[in-house]
Amino acid sequence: MQFFLEVLIGGLLSGVMYSFVALGFVLIYKASGVFNFAQGAMVFFAALTFVGILELGVPFWIALVLAFGAMVLLGIGTERIVLRPMVNQPPIALFMATIGLTFFVEGLAQAMWGASVRGLDLGIQDEPIEWMMEATGIGVSKFDLFAAGVAAVLVTALALFFQYTRVGRALRAVADDHQAALSIGIPLQTIWRIVWAVAGFVALVAGLIWGARNGVQFALTFTALKALPVLILGGFTSVPGAIVGGLIIGSSEKLAEVYLGAYVGGGIDSWFPYVMALAFLLIRPEGLFGEKHIDRV
Amino acid sequence: MNGRQIGDVILDLQNISLRFGGVKALTNISFDVREHEIRAIIGPNGAGKSSMLNVINGVYHPQEGRIVFHGEERRRMEPHMAAMQGIARTFQNIALFKGMSVLDNIMTGRITKMKSNFLEQAIHIGRAQREELEHRRKVEEVIDFLEIQHIRKTPVGRLPYGLQKRVELARALAAEPSMLLLDEPMAGMNVEEKQDMCRFILDVNDQMGTTIVLIEHDMGVVMDISDRVVVLDYGKKIGDGTPDDVRNNEEVISAYLGVAH
Amino acid sequence: MTTTTHHSEAADRYLTVNNIEVIYDHVILVLKGVSLEVPKGRIVALLGANGAGKSTTLKAISNLLGAERGDVTKGDIMFKGTRVDQMTPNQLVKRGVIQVMEGRHCFAHLTLEENLLTGAYTRGISRAELKQSLEMVYHYFPRLKQRRMTQAGYTSGGEQQMCAIGRALMAKPEMILLDEPSMGLAPQIVEEIFEIVKDLNQSERVSFLLAEQNTMVALRYADFGYILENGRVVMEGDAKELAANEDVKEFYLGLSSAGRKSFREVKHYRRRKRWLS
Amino acid sequence: QASEQFIGLPSYRVGAYAAGGSGIYGGWIDYMALVNERDGGVNGVKLTWEECETEYNNARGVECYERLKSKGASGNTVFQPLSTGITYSVLDKVAQDKIPMVTIGYGRTDASDGRVFPWVFPMLTNYWSQNTAKIKFIGAKEGGMDKLKGKKIVNIYHDSAYGKETIPLLDAQAKKYGFTVVHIPVSHPGNEQQSQWLRVRQEKPDWVILRGWGVMNPTAIKAAAKVGFPRDKMVGVWWSGAEEDTIPAGDAAKGFIAAGFNVAGANYPVVKAIQDNVYKKNKGNMEDKARIGSVYYNRGVVHGIITVEAIRTAQAKFGKGKVMNGEQMRWGFENLAIDSKRLKELGAEGFMPDLKVTCLDHEGSGKVKFQQWDGKQWKVLTDWIDADKELVRPMIEESAAKYAKEKNITPRDCSKEG
Amino acid sequence: MLYREAGQFKATYAADQQIFPIRQDRIGIQLLLALAFVAVPLFASEYWLKAIMVPFLVFSLAALGLNILTGYAGQLSLGSAAFMAVGAFASYNFMLRIDGMPLLVAFALGGLMAALVGIAFGLPSLRIKGFYLAVATLAAQFFIVWLLTKVGWFSNDSSSGVITAQEMVILGYRFDSPQAKYLLVLSIVAVMALMAKNMVRSSVGRAWMAVRDMDVAAEVIGIRIMYTKLLAFAVSSFYCGVAGALYAFAYLGTVEPEGFNLDLSFKILFMIIIGGVGSISGAFLGSAFIVLLPIFLDVLVQDVFAGLLSPSIASNMQLMVFGGLIIFFLIVEPHGLARLWQIAKEKLRLWPFPH
Ligand SMILES: Nc1ncnc2c1ncn2[C@@H]1O[C@H](COP(=O)(O)OP(=O)(O)OP(=O)(O)O)[C@@H](O)[C@H]1O
Ligand SMILES: Nc1ncnc2c1ncn2[C@@H]1O[C@H](COP(=O)(O)OP(=O)(O)OP(=O)(O)O)[C@@H](O)[C@H]1O
Ligand SMILES: [Mg+2]
Ligand SMILES: [Mg+2]
């Protein structure tokens, strides 16, 4: 039982880690109807830029601000060069454009900061909380708890932003119909810059947290892979969905690997999250919290 | 006035009720459609007219009520079954296949009549090729009839609204339906174009004997060309009868027509 | 070429379109030199058959063509003395020009009320003012109030049309470009909408440029009209004069010298004569 | 025109494996530059090379192979793909085109049987040899191979062809020495290993063998720290034993042990010579000079040494100062012998193992050293440890024979080779 | 004046329904085929045949398959590589385990296995749409690769999970020279491309497009959605399966399950989007773009810029330029290279008048 609990809690917490990346996807999807393939590359770029600046001897907080600045620039550049000429184009074309962006950002990151792998220390130990370990025998990492806290704050803030603010509403409108949004004077350019900047910020946070865990290296782009089932399960358009999806995927993936994996030779966490998400989708085709697809005749 | 004979009831809807969550789109509606007639459905916006058509061809499944088509009570039915039974329709918000040319759009209308399988089509000799030509001939007849020869190869997305409506009608006609459901076929047209459209509808009705169920907001059109009219308001039926009956029905006047026309 | 004679004061030079040419996709020439003018506080109707280029003209004015890969390649557009053809739609809306697009482009996943609220985006106003504007729209369209919490995607065609118009009103525009407002609306609502147009025009001095197929109603409410055919203005004049013109009567109003013909009696297609082809 | 020996370099400097690639190719190119700068080439034959970006992708690798094949004066004379996937993709082609393929510490294990694979040289050590050395090391730590009885070893492996390759061997060894082995796969990319390490904790093993790849390594080390498994009981393969694997894990990596057929450190004469003769003249390949002497860099130097020594060997037979073609190079590799004396001359004593390749045995060595991460750098822990050849060789021959049968290859008779 | 339809009147519908109704197009395609079948094998170097033409054709075939599913039937798939893997491993096993199995039959059976797997993973498409459907195909992608790695039987218990494709022999003729391999691949691809073109211009193709453009309306017209979607999955997977078999047999010779990873799936998706979604020629153009451009850039860097830039920067610059060009082409024409080509032709038709 204790082991079960430990696996469960570990799974829930690692699910939160996936949510960080999923959140970035949700933001951009919700605000422009674009599936941003470059999210993983942005996570990498953000973390690498931060560490790169840090290595120049810049203090932590200033480096953070500078890295955020770099993400804002990237967002503005993307809006100007990629999105603006492609207003009102089919989502698949925009999706492809973000793929081009992925190659560009990956190349840019490594051309700027080199290919070497770097460590990152946020000053929070990735070790079990001792008193809890002693009292219950269950190991819960301080770092994971910290990450969960950050995620909770982010998600709450973003969910409120989308639902209740003028800009949030405009973002959702843009996702529905670019041209109609333009026609009532919603400044697409500003909106997209805001969103990409916010998504850049989320990517930075995700990059820092994942980077502190596994090192700042190209593999950060792979985090996107883990985020996909989370995104799909929670729904492309739901901020809280990203978290709930993360929790479900994280915990079920771990439980499955531990309890089912042994029977089939293990390694099932490569596909289990997808099958899991699929099972949910068969019941709710738009994800748990996603907006229902409206098609009427 | 002309040779067509209005026949027996072929579609009988009895006590249909349809709800979407809390919204009652249709409440306890009964009406029938006779063979070869032009049956109009009118009513204010949101009255449930389009929903009614969707019930008839199986897109929506009413929670209550019976539908009898050609004497047979219909169980839950998928839309493509309705097409098989000879019901074709056009849509209020144009539902053409945007990525295809006009010709291809109309050709899809004949899909239920195609016999060759995909392997024959892949090889494209023998039956598949013959069939393709045969149906093309039929489609060209429709194209000639609706006078859209000049836009045959144009992608439908580029056409102005009015022509798109006509292409949609062509697609429906290509199926040689016995019953045609038209959802506001004349919206967004000027008088001249409406006249053309009326002519097409009347000719289809006359020459092919097609039964037509028509939703339209232009009272001039409705009153001129329909045989019987049913009036809906807030999902309820408030009138049913010949154009003249309906025109003089107090309830209909206050709910829909407004000041006398 | 288009020297409009009916209004001469400079203050009336409000919206002018000068000889514009529009090309879609770099190859499809749609407008071949269209000029028109909307004086302040007037209602101008833009009439014409399907595909004449009415919507294109409106989109050229509100600068929505870019999104459809269309380009204004010649001519210019002035609003209150400044050129506006290079402005973004956002800047135009801030200046008071807004378009209601053809085909009810509502935001399907937003509720009707949220749809309306987005309309006020450019104004950046307080909650109280917002509420007030909302009430104004609900006053014009009570049906919207009833269904305010429904997602627009699930409302009927007519409801969506009201939503689109209401949403534009939320921006408190000076000038509205209305594209086929009557399409798909029940007759009494069409009347209502035109009454609203008239009301706004008279009480708030909102100017209108409306593209309409329903020529009869349009000419009844408009002050002035242009007839567009094949991307060219083929006729213009006072609404009353136009309505009295024999050709217009026959081709756009369906009236012959013998009065209105029944739709059933129309026997042949395409009997038209064209001014230009 | 001076005679030039062309060497094609299918490199990868972008993407996920760029960190390793830039180190290895840096070291390799620097060593060749050293030979050119200091010695004027190999007996006067200058070395030239050209890179071709593979992105670690099989299809791109094949394209590079074909492109490089006809480059240079003599065409490419040795192909070293540095990727097991590409190795497999060009396996048939190298025999047809008569270009020797050298795969040092990766690639197809059973290609060590030179009778079936005359053109393939998985030199120094293959995965199976290395693995037996690892068990020897663990045995030594436990105080003798007999002490392994009853012990438990967890094998955490990358769930791929590469990762799975040592499973049969570990099972055989477990039987032989009486320990239990538990195999736990980690699916690619392996940036999340919570469940695997909870299982490790549950299993309470005495040792963990880490057969990792890329980001899987630091993640495993961190996860080990999280569940409290001692890092100095973790032994990694050489793809888990570079600075790139430990630095990202931070403090958690302290004590982690890894096998290697080359060691880290910039103090070896050969590395010094590169500094003096190449970097002083500003002709070095590394952008980040701090990485000179790192595990990957030094591995590149090993690649350089082996390539150059093979040219030398071939020239000794076919004519000093001549440009060797692919067939001659093959002979050079097959008769390559670098003893400790030669290693000393090269300034690489202790830097890499001595080796002697034969027709039968294309591996030529099988020795590895173990290094431990002290939190800042790798420290050599042991001397060269030999593989358990009695165990490995029959398995290699069996596997090679199966391949020969499948492909209708008649193995060479090595007694007839000269 | 070279490219004109004028004066070419179609007297019959049969003439109008030819694959290439315009004479210049017909001549063009004949020239292209002559070039591909005669000139290329005669004049192209071994490098070109082996390293460029064969992979280009194989990827074109896979892209063709994906284009049927995604471009024509509108079902987004990220599992093409997995279906290729099924084709490759199935063909290998048919050849291995059944004595005297003819090569082409093995390819077809490989494709058929892929089609079956495709149908199984296509089932969710009846309920799930758009990007959400991608998850089903992703599940296929990861599950199939996992299964091929995990179950030794598929790779004939090779210790490394790698299979080595058998030699290609048809009726006693050994296809081992680069020319022979190229011609074999070219013939298969040409025939399958023709069949694809026939399908998409017949009623199956129209049914696919109808489902893609508006599935509710399609159903109302009488199209059976389930059958149509699953057929698209089956045909598409068949194409991918055959492409996978060719990838193993004619191109690499030796393949491992990991070679068919998500990256490859994405690559094929890139091809159809860049080439043109819903276009047969787009599959070829896209494949050319994605396969050739990086090579071209690399050659350019090695030959022209070598020494000017540090190798890492040069490599990363290639990546950036590649990404930039993708964006550039999409901005110029969001509907892909095939559409760009079409517009060019349209302009040519109007030339010298601008409109
Ligand atoms: N799929 C659906 N989900 C939820 N509500 C629906 C749905 N379809 C229709 N409705 C509701 O049912 C009511 C009737 O809609 P319907 O489209 O039938 O009206 P209509 O009579 O065709 O109106 P109009 O003339 O404006 O087209 C509307 O209030 C609409 O919002
Ligand atoms: N995005 C587009 N791409 C290419 N051609 C277009 C596009 N939009 C419109 N057109 C063409 O431009 C011409 C004018 O279209 P427009 O929509 O302006 O006509 P309209 O007068 O508004 O017609 P309707 O009354 O049917 O709405 C039409 O011939 C149409 O085919
Ligand atoms: Mg309706
Ligand atoms: Mg219009």
Short mmCIF file of N, CA, C and O in Angstrom, two decimals, chain D residues 246-307:
data_model
loop_
_atom_site.label_atom_id
_atom_site.label_comp_id
_atom_site.label_asym_id
_atom_site.label_seq_id
_atom_site.Cartn_x
_atom_site.Cartn_y
_atom_site.Cartn_z
N THR D 246 27.18 13.67 -16.43
CA THR D 246 27.24 13.91 -14.99
C THR D 246 26.99 15.37 -14.63
O THR D 246 26.33 15.65 -13.64
N ILE D 247 27.50 16.28 -15.45
CA ILE D 247 27.36 17.69 -15.10
C ILE D 247 25.89 18.09 -14.90
O ILE D 247 25.55 18.73 -13.91
N PRO D 248 25.00 17.69 -15.81
CA PRO D 248 23.60 18.09 -15.61
C PRO D 248 22.99 17.52 -14.34
O PRO D 248 22.02 18.06 -13.82
N ALA D 249 23.56 16.44 -13.85
CA ALA D 249 22.99 15.84 -12.64
C ALA D 249 23.46 16.56 -11.39
O ALA D 249 22.99 16.29 -10.28
N GLY D 250 24.44 17.45 -11.55
CA GLY D 250 24.90 18.24 -10.43
C GLY D 250 25.54 17.39 -9.34
O GLY D 250 26.21 16.39 -9.62
N ASP D 251 25.29 17.76 -8.10
CA ASP D 251 25.89 17.04 -6.97
C ASP D 251 25.51 15.58 -6.92
O ASP D 251 26.24 14.75 -6.40
N ALA D 252 24.33 15.29 -7.47
CA ALA D 252 23.84 13.92 -7.39
C ALA D 252 24.80 12.94 -8.05
O ALA D 252 24.81 11.76 -7.71
N ALA D 253 25.63 13.44 -8.98
CA ALA D 253 26.46 12.52 -9.75
C ALA D 253 27.73 12.11 -9.00
O ALA D 253 28.46 11.24 -9.45
N LYS D 254 27.99 12.76 -7.90
CA LYS D 254 29.24 12.48 -7.19
C LYS D 254 29.30 11.00 -6.80
O LYS D 254 28.38 10.49 -6.18
N GLY D 255 30.38 10.33 -7.21
CA GLY D 255 30.56 8.92 -6.86
C GLY D 255 30.16 7.98 -7.98
O GLY D 255 30.49 6.78 -7.92
N PHE D 256 29.48 8.48 -8.99
CA PHE D 256 29.02 7.63 -10.09
C PHE D 256 30.22 7.06 -10.86
O PHE D 256 31.21 7.74 -11.08
N ILE D 257 30.10 5.78 -11.23
CA ILE D 257 31.21 5.08 -11.88
C ILE D 257 30.82 4.73 -13.32
O ILE D 257 29.67 4.37 -13.57
N ALA D 258 31.77 4.82 -14.23
CA ALA D 258 31.47 4.42 -15.59
C ALA D 258 32.68 3.76 -16.23
O ALA D 258 33.82 4.06 -15.88
N ALA D 259 32.38 2.84 -17.14
CA ALA D 259 33.44 2.19 -17.89
C ALA D 259 33.86 3.07 -19.04
O ALA D 259 33.10 3.93 -19.48
N GLY D 260 35.09 2.88 -19.53
CA GLY D 260 35.52 3.65 -20.68
C GLY D 260 36.73 2.99 -21.32
O GLY D 260 37.52 2.37 -20.64
N PHE D 261 36.83 3.11 -22.66
CA PHE D 261 38.02 2.59 -23.31
C PHE D 261 39.01 3.71 -23.55
O PHE D 261 40.03 3.55 -24.17
N ASN D 262 38.64 4.88 -23.05
CA ASN D 262 39.62 5.97 -23.00
C ASN D 262 39.32 6.72 -21.71
O ASN D 262 38.24 6.60 -21.15
N VAL D 263 40.28 7.48 -21.28
CA VAL D 263 40.06 8.18 -20.02
C VAL D 263 39.94 9.67 -20.28
O VAL D 263 40.25 10.15 -21.36
N ALA D 264 39.51 10.38 -19.25
CA ALA D 264 39.42 11.83 -19.36
C ALA D 264 40.73 12.44 -18.88
O ALA D 264 41.52 11.79 -18.19
N GLY D 265 40.97 13.67 -19.23
CA GLY D 265 42.13 14.36 -18.71
C GLY D 265 42.95 15.00 -19.82
O GLY D 265 43.07 14.42 -20.90
N ALA D 266 43.47 16.18 -19.53
CA ALA D 266 44.22 16.90 -20.55
C ALA D 266 45.73 16.77 -20.32
O ALA D 266 46.52 17.40 -21.00
N ASN D 267 46.11 15.93 -19.34
CA ASN D 267 47.52 15.89 -18.99
C ASN D 267 48.33 14.86 -19.77
O ASN D 267 49.50 14.69 -19.51
N TYR D 268 47.67 14.15 -20.67
CA TYR D 268 48.42 13.16 -21.42
C TYR D 268 49.24 13.84 -22.49
O TYR D 268 48.79 14.84 -23.08
N PRO D 269 50.44 13.32 -22.75
CA PRO D 269 51.33 14.00 -23.72
C PRO D 269 50.66 14.25 -25.06
O PRO D 269 50.86 15.29 -25.68
N VAL D 270 49.83 13.28 -25.49
CA VAL D 270 49.23 13.47 -26.81
C VAL D 270 48.30 14.68 -26.83
O VAL D 270 48.28 15.47 -27.78
N VAL D 271 47.56 14.89 -25.76
CA VAL D 271 46.67 16.05 -25.70
C VAL D 271 47.49 17.33 -25.60
O VAL D 271 47.21 18.34 -26.25
N LYS D 272 48.57 17.25 -24.82
CA LYS D 272 49.47 18.42 -24.71
C LYS D 272 50.03 18.79 -26.08
O LYS D 272 50.11 19.96 -26.44
N ALA D 273 50.41 17.73 -26.81
CA ALA D 273 50.98 17.97 -28.13
C ALA D 273 49.99 18.69 -29.03
O ALA D 273 50.34 19.57 -29.82
N ILE D 274 48.74 18.30 -28.91
CA ILE D 274 47.71 18.98 -29.71
C ILE D 274 47.63 20.45 -29.32
O ILE D 274 47.62 21.35 -30.16
N GLN D 275 47.63 20.68 -28.01
CA GLN D 275 47.58 22.07 -27.54
C GLN D 275 48.73 22.87 -28.14
O GLN D 275 48.54 23.99 -28.62
N ASP D 276 49.93 22.27 -28.08
CA ASP D 276 51.12 23.00 -28.50
C ASP D 276 51.20 23.19 -30.01
O ASP D 276 51.58 24.25 -30.50
N ASN D 277 50.85 22.12 -30.75
CA ASN D 277 51.06 22.19 -32.19
C ASN D 277 49.86 22.66 -32.98
O ASN D 277 50.00 23.11 -34.10
N VAL D 278 48.71 22.51 -32.39
CA VAL D 278 47.51 22.87 -33.16
C VAL D 278 46.88 24.15 -32.62
O VAL D 278 46.70 25.13 -33.33
N TYR D 279 46.57 24.16 -31.35
CA TYR D 279 45.85 25.32 -30.80
C TYR D 279 46.73 26.56 -30.74
O TYR D 279 46.26 27.67 -30.95
N LYS D 280 48.05 26.35 -30.49
CA LYS D 280 48.94 27.51 -30.48
C LYS D 280 48.94 28.19 -31.85
O LYS D 280 49.15 29.38 -31.96
N LYS D 281 48.75 27.38 -32.90
CA LYS D 281 48.71 27.96 -34.24
C LYS D 281 47.30 28.35 -34.64
O LYS D 281 47.03 28.61 -35.82
N ASN D 282 46.40 28.24 -33.66
CA ASN D 282 45.03 28.65 -33.91
C ASN D 282 44.33 27.79 -34.96
O ASN D 282 43.53 28.27 -35.74
N LYS D 283 44.69 26.53 -34.98
CA LYS D 283 44.08 25.66 -35.96
C LYS D 283 43.19 24.61 -35.31
O LYS D 283 42.80 23.62 -35.93
N GLY D 284 42.89 24.83 -34.04
CA GLY D 284 42.09 23.83 -33.32
C GLY D 284 40.65 23.83 -33.79
O GLY D 284 40.15 24.80 -34.34
N ASN D 285 40.00 22.72 -33.54
CA ASN D 285 38.62 22.56 -34.00
C ASN D 285 37.59 22.90 -32.93
O ASN D 285 36.46 23.23 -33.23
N MET D 286 38.00 22.82 -31.66
CA MET D 286 37.02 23.02 -30.59
C MET D 286 36.75 24.50 -30.38
O MET D 286 37.68 25.29 -30.26
N GLU D 287 35.46 24.83 -30.30
CA GLU D 287 35.14 26.22 -29.98
C GLU D 287 35.29 26.46 -28.49
O GLU D 287 35.76 27.49 -28.04
N ASP D 288 34.87 25.46 -27.73
CA ASP D 288 34.92 25.58 -26.28
C ASP D 288 36.17 24.84 -25.80
O ASP D 288 36.17 23.63 -25.61
N LYS D 289 37.24 25.60 -25.61
CA LYS D 289 38.52 24.95 -25.32
C LYS D 289 38.52 24.24 -23.98
O LYS D 289 39.33 23.36 -23.71
N ALA D 290 37.60 24.62 -23.12
CA ALA D 290 37.53 23.96 -21.82
C ALA D 290 37.21 22.48 -21.96
O ALA D 290 37.48 21.69 -21.06
N ARG D 291 36.66 22.11 -23.10
CA ARG D 291 36.27 20.70 -23.25
C ARG D 291 37.42 19.83 -23.74
O ARG D 291 37.26 18.62 -23.87
N ILE D 292 38.56 20.45 -24.03
CA ILE D 292 39.71 19.63 -24.42
C ILE D 292 40.11 18.78 -23.22
O ILE D 292 40.26 19.28 -22.11
N GLY D 293 40.25 17.49 -23.45
CA GLY D 293 40.55 16.59 -22.35
C GLY D 293 39.33 15.96 -21.73
O GLY D 293 39.43 15.14 -20.82
N SER D 294 38.16 16.31 -22.23
CA SER D 294 36.94 15.66 -21.74
C SER D 294 36.85 14.26 -22.33
O SER D 294 37.60 13.90 -23.24
N VAL D 295 35.95 13.46 -21.81
CA VAL D 295 35.84 12.08 -22.24
C VAL D 295 35.61 11.99 -23.74
O VAL D 295 36.29 11.25 -24.44
N TYR D 296 34.63 12.78 -24.24
CA TYR D 296 34.32 12.68 -25.66
C TYR D 296 35.48 13.18 -26.52
O TYR D 296 35.80 12.61 -27.55
N TYR D 297 36.08 14.25 -26.08
CA TYR D 297 37.20 14.78 -26.86
C TYR D 297 38.30 13.73 -26.96
O TYR D 297 38.80 13.44 -28.05
N ASN D 298 38.66 13.15 -25.82
CA ASN D 298 39.73 12.17 -25.83
C ASN D 298 39.34 10.95 -26.66
O ASN D 298 40.18 10.33 -27.30
N ARG D 299 38.04 10.63 -26.67
CA ARG D 299 37.61 9.51 -27.49
C ARG D 299 37.86 9.83 -28.96
O ARG D 299 38.26 8.97 -29.74
N GLY D 300 37.65 11.08 -29.31
CA GLY D 300 37.93 11.50 -30.68
C GLY D 300 39.42 11.33 -30.99
O GLY D 300 39.80 10.88 -32.08
N VAL D 301 40.27 11.67 -30.02
CA VAL D 301 41.70 11.51 -30.22
C VAL D 301 42.02 10.03 -30.45
O VAL D 301 42.81 9.68 -31.32
N VAL D 302 41.34 9.16 -29.70
CA VAL D 302 41.55 7.72 -29.89
C VAL D 302 41.18 7.32 -31.33
O VAL D 302 41.91 6.58 -31.99
N HIS D 303 40.05 7.85 -31.81
CA HIS D 303 39.67 7.58 -33.19
C HIS D 303 40.78 8.02 -34.14
O HIS D 303 41.12 7.32 -35.09
N GLY D 304 41.33 9.18 -33.85
CA GLY D 304 42.39 9.71 -34.71
C GLY D 304 43.60 8.79 -34.68
O GLY D 304 44.15 8.42 -35.72
N ILE D 305 44.01 8.40 -33.47
CA ILE D 305 45.21 7.56 -33.34
C ILE D 305 45.02 6.26 -34.12
O ILE D 305 45.89 5.86 -34.91
N ILE D 306 43.86 5.62 -33.93
CA ILE D 306 43.65 4.34 -34.59
C ILE D 306 43.65 4.50 -36.10
O ILE D 306 44.27 3.73 -36.83
N THR D 307 43.01 5.55 -36.58
CA THR D 307 42.96 5.77 -38.03
C THR D 307 44.37 5.98 -38.57
O THR D 307 44.78 5.37 -39.56
#
